[in-house]
Coordinates of C-alpha atoms in Angstrom, one line a residue:
X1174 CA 0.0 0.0 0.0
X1175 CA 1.5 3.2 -0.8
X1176 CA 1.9 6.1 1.9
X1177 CA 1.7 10.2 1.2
X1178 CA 5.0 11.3 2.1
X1179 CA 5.0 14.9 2.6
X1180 CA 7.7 17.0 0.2
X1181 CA 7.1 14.7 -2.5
X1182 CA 6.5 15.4 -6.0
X1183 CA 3.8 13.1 -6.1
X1184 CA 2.2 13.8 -2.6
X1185 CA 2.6 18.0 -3.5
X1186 CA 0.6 17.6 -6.7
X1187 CA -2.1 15.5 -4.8
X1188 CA -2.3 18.2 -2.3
X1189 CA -2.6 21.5 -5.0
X1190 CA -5.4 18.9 -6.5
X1191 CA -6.9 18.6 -3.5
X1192 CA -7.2 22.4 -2.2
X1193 CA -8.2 23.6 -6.0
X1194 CA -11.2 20.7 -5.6
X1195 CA -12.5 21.7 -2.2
X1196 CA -12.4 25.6 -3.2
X1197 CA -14.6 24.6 -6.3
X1198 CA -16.7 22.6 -4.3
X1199 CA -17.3 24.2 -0.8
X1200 CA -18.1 27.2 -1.8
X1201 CA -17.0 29.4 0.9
X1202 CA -18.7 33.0 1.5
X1203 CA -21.1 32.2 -1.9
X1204 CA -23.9 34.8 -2.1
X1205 CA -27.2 34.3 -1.6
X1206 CA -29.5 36.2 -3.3
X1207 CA -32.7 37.4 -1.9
X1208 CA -36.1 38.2 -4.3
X1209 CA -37.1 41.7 -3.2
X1210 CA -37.7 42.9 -6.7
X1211 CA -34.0 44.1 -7.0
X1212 CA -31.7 42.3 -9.7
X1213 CA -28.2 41.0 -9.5
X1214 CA -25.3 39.5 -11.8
X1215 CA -23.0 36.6 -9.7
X1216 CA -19.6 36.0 -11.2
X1217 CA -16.9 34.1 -9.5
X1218 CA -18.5 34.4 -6.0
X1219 CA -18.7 38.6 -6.7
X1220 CA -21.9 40.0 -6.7
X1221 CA -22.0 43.0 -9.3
X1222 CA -25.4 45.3 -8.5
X1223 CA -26.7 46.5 -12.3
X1224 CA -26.9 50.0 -11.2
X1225 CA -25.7 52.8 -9.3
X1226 CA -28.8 52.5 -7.1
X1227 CA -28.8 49.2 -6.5
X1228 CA -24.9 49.9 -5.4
X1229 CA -25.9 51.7 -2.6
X1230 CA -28.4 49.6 -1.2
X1231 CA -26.5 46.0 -2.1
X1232 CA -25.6 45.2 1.7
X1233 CA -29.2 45.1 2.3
X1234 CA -30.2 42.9 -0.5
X1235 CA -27.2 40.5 -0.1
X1236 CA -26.2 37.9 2.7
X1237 CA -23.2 35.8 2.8
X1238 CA -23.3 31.9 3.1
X1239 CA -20.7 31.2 5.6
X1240 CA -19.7 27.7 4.3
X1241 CA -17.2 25.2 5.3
X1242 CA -13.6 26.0 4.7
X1243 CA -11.0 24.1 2.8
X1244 CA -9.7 22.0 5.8
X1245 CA -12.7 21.3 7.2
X1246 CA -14.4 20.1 3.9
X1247 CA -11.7 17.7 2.8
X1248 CA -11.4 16.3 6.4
X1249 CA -15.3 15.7 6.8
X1250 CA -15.3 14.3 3.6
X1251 CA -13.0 11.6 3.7
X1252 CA -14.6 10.8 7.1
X1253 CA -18.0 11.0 6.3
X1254 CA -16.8 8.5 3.1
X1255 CA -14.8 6.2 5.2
X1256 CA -17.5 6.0 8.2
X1257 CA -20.0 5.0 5.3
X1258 CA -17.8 2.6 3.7
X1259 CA -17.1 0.8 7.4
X1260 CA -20.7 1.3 9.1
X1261 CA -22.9 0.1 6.6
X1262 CA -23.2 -3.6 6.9
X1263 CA -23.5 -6.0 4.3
X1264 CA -26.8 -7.0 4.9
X1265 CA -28.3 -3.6 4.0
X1266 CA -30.6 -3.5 1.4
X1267 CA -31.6 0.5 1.2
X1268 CA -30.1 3.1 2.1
X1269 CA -31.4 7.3 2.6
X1270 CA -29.6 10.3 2.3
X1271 CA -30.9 12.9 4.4
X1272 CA -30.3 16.3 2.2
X1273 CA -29.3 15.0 -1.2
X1274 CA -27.1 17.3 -2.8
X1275 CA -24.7 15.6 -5.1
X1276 CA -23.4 12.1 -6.0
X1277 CA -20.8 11.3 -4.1
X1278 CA -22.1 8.9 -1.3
X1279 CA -23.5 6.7 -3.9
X1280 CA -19.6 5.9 -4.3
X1281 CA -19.5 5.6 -0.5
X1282 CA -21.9 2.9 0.2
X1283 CA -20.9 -0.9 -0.3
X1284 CA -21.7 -2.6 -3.4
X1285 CA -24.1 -4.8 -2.3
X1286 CA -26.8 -2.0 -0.9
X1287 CA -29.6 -2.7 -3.8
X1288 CA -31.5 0.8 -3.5
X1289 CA -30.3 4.6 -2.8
X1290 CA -33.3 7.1 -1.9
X1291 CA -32.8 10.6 -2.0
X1292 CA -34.4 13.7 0.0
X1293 CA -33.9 17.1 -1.0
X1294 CA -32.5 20.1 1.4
X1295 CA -34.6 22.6 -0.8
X1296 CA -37.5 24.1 0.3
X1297 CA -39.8 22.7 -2.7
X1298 CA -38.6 19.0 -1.7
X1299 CA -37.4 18.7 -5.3
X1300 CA -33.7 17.4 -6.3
X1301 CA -32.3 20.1 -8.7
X1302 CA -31.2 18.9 -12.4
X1303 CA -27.5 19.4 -11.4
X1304 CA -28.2 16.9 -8.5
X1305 CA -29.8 14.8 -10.6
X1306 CA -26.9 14.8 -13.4
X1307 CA -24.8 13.8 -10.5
X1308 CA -26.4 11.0 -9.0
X1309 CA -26.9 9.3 -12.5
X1310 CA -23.0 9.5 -12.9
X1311 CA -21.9 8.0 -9.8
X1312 CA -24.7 5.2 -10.2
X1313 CA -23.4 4.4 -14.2
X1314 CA -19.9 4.5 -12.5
X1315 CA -20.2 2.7 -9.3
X1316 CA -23.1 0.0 -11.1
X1317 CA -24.0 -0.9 -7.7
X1318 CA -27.2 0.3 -5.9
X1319 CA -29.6 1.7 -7.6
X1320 CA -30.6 5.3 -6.9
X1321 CA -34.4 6.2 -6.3
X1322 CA -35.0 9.5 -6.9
X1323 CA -38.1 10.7 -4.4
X1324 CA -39.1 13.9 -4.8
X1325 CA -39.3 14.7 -1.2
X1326 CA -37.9 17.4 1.7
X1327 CA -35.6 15.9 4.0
X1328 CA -37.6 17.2 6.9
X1329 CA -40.9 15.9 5.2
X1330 CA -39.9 11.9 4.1
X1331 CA -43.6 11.2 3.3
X1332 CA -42.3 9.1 0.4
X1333 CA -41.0 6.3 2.5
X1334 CA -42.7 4.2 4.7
X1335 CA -42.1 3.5 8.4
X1336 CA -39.6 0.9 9.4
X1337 CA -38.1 0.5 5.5
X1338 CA -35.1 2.0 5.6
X1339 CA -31.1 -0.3 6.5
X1340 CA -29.4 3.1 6.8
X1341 CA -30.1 7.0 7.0
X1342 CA -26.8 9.3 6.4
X1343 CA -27.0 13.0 6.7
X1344 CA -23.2 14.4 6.0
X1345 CA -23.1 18.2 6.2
X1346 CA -26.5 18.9 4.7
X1347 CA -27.9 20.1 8.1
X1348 CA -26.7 23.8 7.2
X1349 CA -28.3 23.5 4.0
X1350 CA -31.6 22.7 5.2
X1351 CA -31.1 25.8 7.6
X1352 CA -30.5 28.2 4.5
X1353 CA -33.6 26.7 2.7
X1354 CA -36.3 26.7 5.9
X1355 CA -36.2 23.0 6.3
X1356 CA -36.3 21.9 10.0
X1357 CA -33.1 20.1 10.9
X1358 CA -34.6 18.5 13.9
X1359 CA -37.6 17.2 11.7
X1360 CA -35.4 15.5 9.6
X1361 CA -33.8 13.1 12.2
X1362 CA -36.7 12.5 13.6
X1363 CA -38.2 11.3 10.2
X1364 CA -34.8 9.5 9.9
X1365 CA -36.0 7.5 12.7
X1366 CA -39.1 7.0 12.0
X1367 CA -38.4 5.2 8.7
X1368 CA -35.6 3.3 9.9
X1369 CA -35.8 -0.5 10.5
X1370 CA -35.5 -1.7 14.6
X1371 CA -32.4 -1.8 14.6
X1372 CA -31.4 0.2 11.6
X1373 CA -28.1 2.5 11.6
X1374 CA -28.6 6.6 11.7
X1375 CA -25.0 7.8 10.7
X1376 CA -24.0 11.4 10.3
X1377 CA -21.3 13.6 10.2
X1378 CA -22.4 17.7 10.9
X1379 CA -21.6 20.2 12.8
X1380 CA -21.4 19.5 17.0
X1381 CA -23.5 22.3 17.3
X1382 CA -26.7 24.2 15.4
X1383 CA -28.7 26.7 16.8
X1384 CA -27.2 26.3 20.4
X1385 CA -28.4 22.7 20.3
X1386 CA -25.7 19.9 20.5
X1387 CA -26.6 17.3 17.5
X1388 CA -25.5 14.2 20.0
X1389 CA -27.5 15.3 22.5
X1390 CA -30.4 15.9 20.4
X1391 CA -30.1 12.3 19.0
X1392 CA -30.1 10.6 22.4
X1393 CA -33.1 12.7 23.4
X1394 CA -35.5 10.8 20.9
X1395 CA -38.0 8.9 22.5
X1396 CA -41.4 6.9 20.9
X1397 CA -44.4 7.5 22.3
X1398 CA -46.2 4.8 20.6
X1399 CA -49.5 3.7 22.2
X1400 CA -49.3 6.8 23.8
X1401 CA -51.8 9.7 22.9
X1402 CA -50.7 11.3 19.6
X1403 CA -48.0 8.5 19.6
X1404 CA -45.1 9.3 17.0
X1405 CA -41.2 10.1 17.7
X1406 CA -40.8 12.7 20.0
X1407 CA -37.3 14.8 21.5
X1408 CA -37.7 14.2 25.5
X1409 CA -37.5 16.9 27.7
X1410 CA -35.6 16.6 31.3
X1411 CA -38.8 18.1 33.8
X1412 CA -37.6 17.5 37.3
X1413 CA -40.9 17.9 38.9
X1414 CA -42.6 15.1 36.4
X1415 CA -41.8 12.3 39.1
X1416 CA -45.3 10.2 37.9
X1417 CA -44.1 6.6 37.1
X1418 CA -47.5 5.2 37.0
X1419 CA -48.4 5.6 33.2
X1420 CA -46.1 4.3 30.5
X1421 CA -42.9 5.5 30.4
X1422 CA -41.3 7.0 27.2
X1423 CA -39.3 5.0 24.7
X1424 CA -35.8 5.9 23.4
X1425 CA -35.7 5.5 19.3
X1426 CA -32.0 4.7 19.9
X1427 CA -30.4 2.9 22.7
X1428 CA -27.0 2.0 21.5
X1429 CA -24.0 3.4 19.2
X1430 CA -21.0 5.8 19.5
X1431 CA -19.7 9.5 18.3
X1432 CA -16.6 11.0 18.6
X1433 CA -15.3 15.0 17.8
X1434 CA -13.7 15.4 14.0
X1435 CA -9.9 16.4 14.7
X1436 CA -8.1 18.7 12.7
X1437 CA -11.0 20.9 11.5
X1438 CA -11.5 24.8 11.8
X1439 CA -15.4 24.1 12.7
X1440 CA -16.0 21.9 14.9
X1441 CA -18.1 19.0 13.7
X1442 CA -19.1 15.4 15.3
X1443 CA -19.2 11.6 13.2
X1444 CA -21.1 8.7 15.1
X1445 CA -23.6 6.0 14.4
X1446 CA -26.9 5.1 16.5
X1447 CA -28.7 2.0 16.4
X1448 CA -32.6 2.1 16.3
X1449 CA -33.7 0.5 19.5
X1450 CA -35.7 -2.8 18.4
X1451 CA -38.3 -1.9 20.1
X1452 CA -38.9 1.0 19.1
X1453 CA -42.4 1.4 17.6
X1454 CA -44.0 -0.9 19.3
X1455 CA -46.7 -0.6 22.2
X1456 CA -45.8 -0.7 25.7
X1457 CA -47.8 -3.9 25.3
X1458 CA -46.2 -5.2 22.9
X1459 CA -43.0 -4.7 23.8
X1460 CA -43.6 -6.6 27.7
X1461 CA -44.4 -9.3 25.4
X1462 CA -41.4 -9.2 23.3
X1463 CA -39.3 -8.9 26.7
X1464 CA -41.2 -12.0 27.8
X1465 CA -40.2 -14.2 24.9
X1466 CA -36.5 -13.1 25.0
X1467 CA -36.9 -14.3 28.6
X1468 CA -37.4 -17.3 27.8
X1469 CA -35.4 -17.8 24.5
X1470 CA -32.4 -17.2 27.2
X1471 CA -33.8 -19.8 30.0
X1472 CA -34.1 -22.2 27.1
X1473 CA -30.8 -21.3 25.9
X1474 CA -29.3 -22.4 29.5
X1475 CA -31.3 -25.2 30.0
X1476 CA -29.7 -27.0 26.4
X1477 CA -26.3 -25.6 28.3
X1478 CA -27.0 -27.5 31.4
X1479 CA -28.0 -30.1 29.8
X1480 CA -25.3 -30.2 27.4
X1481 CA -22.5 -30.0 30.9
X1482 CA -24.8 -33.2 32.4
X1483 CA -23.8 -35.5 29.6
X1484 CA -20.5 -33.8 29.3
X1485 CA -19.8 -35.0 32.8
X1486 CA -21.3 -38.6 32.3
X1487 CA -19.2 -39.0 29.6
X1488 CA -16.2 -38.4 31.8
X1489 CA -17.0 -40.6 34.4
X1490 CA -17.7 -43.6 32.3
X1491 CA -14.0 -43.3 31.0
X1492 CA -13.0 -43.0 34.6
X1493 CA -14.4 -45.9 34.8
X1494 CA -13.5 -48.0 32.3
X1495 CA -10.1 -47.2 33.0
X1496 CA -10.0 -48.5 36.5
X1497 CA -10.6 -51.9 36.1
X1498 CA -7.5 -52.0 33.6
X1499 CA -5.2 -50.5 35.8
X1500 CA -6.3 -53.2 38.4
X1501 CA -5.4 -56.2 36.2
X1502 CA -2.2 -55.0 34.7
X1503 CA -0.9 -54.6 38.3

């Protein structure tokens, strides 16, 4: 395997690649333009007003997109491609990118994932034509899974159904849906709705968005199925709710791990959680689930004990059909 050695002449033109690709790409500072009846020409980033009037009054009809920087893009990216690649088993089937706005992860899933779905981050739930163009080039080069393009907002998944979905990726589209209106804490929660018990939520985005930290967000989604409205709700810490009597609140995910992105200018978080398997079921349902696994184990240790009883017979017979011949032969 070869190694980037630093000072090369190979390893300096990978790097000038690199930075000219991610300054294409990320888009740093790109204007956004806002429909107030004004007009504006873009070029290279620059927005030129088409008048002397609209010069004047151009800091109020322009905003600036603060996107991700160089280092942080190309360092999310090759972890958001290499936590796809590892945490996406085999035995996946579909897929669902939260935010579609290329065709790149279709090159990070495994081969044998059958069937991409796609969300938008626009506010119309609609996958531009660029997108579009994108995702048909990484499926004809990959020729792997194949994409399904759902016209649908990533907050909003009312194309998919509950509990049909192996994996749910959202990697840096989170500001995105900000920009566009789209409710970033919608969209997980629809990510677990249509995930499969025991389904894998994997994301890479920033550690923090709008004050709220995204890990901490995750682990406060509970189900409240069978109770009232029922549906996938983010709990809410209430020390003077001390009523144990009803049923108690569900969480979607109960296991997985995160850790902090190094060497980034923004600080961003990359983890996986695991859809609890019982999540969307009714308190009812799920005591009887609890009762079965209860006694798949006792059955499991009774064929163990069983299986050290004749173990142990087995032993002793030997014992003692070797005593008699030690007998004789002395």
């Amino acid at each position: 395997m070869g190694c980037f050695v630093p000072g090369s002449s190979a390893s300096s033109k990978l790097a000038v690649w690199l930075w000219v690709l991610s300054l294409s790409s990320c888009q740093a500072f790109a204007p956004l333009h806002k429909n107030n009846g004004a007009t504006a020409t873009a070029q290279r980033g620059v927005v030129r007003p088409t008048n002397f009037q609209q010069q004047q009054n151009a800091p109020s009809l322009i905003s600036l997109r603060m996107a991700l920087d160089p280092v942080t893009y190309l360092r999310t990216e090759w972890i958001s491609a290499s936590l796809v690649a590892n945490q996406t088993p085999r035995s996946a089937d579909v897929c669902l990118q939260l935010g579609t706005q290329d065709g790149r992860v279709v090159s990070y899933v495994p081969r044998t994932v059958r069937e991409f779905l796609t969300s938008s981050a626009e506010a119309d739930g609609k996958l531009t034509v660029r997108v579009q163009r994108q995702l048909q080039e990484s499926e004809t080069r990959r020729k792997a899974a194949k994409v399904i393009y759902l016209d649908q907002r990533a907050d909003d998944l009312s194309l998919t159904k509950d509990d049909s979905v192996d994996v749910v990726m959202s990697l840096q589209a989170i500001e995105t849906m900000k920009e566009n209106g789209l409710d970033w804490r919608k969209s997980v929660r629809e990510a677990a709705r249509v995930l499969k018990p025991g389904g894998r939520f994997i994301w890479v985005e920033p550690t923090e968005i709008d004050g709220k930290d995204f890990v901490d967000y995750i682990s406060s989604l509970v189900d409240m199925t069978g109770q009232g409205e029922g549906g996938i709700e983010a709990s809410e810490d209430d020390e003077d709710d001390d009523d144990e009597s009803g049923p108690q609140p569900f969480p979607v995910f109960d296991d997985g791990g995160f850790d902090a992105v190094d060497f980034v200018l923004q600080p961003h978080t990359a983890g996986v959680a695991f859809k609890s398997l019982g999540a969307g079921l009714t308190p009812e349902q799920r005591a009887k689930q609890d009762k079965m696994e209860e006694q798949e184990k006792m059955a499991d240790r009774s064929i163990q004990a069983y299986e050290r009883g004749i173990k142990k017979k087995r032993k002793k017979k030997k014992k003692k059909k070797g005593e008699p011949a030690t007998e004789e032969t002395a």
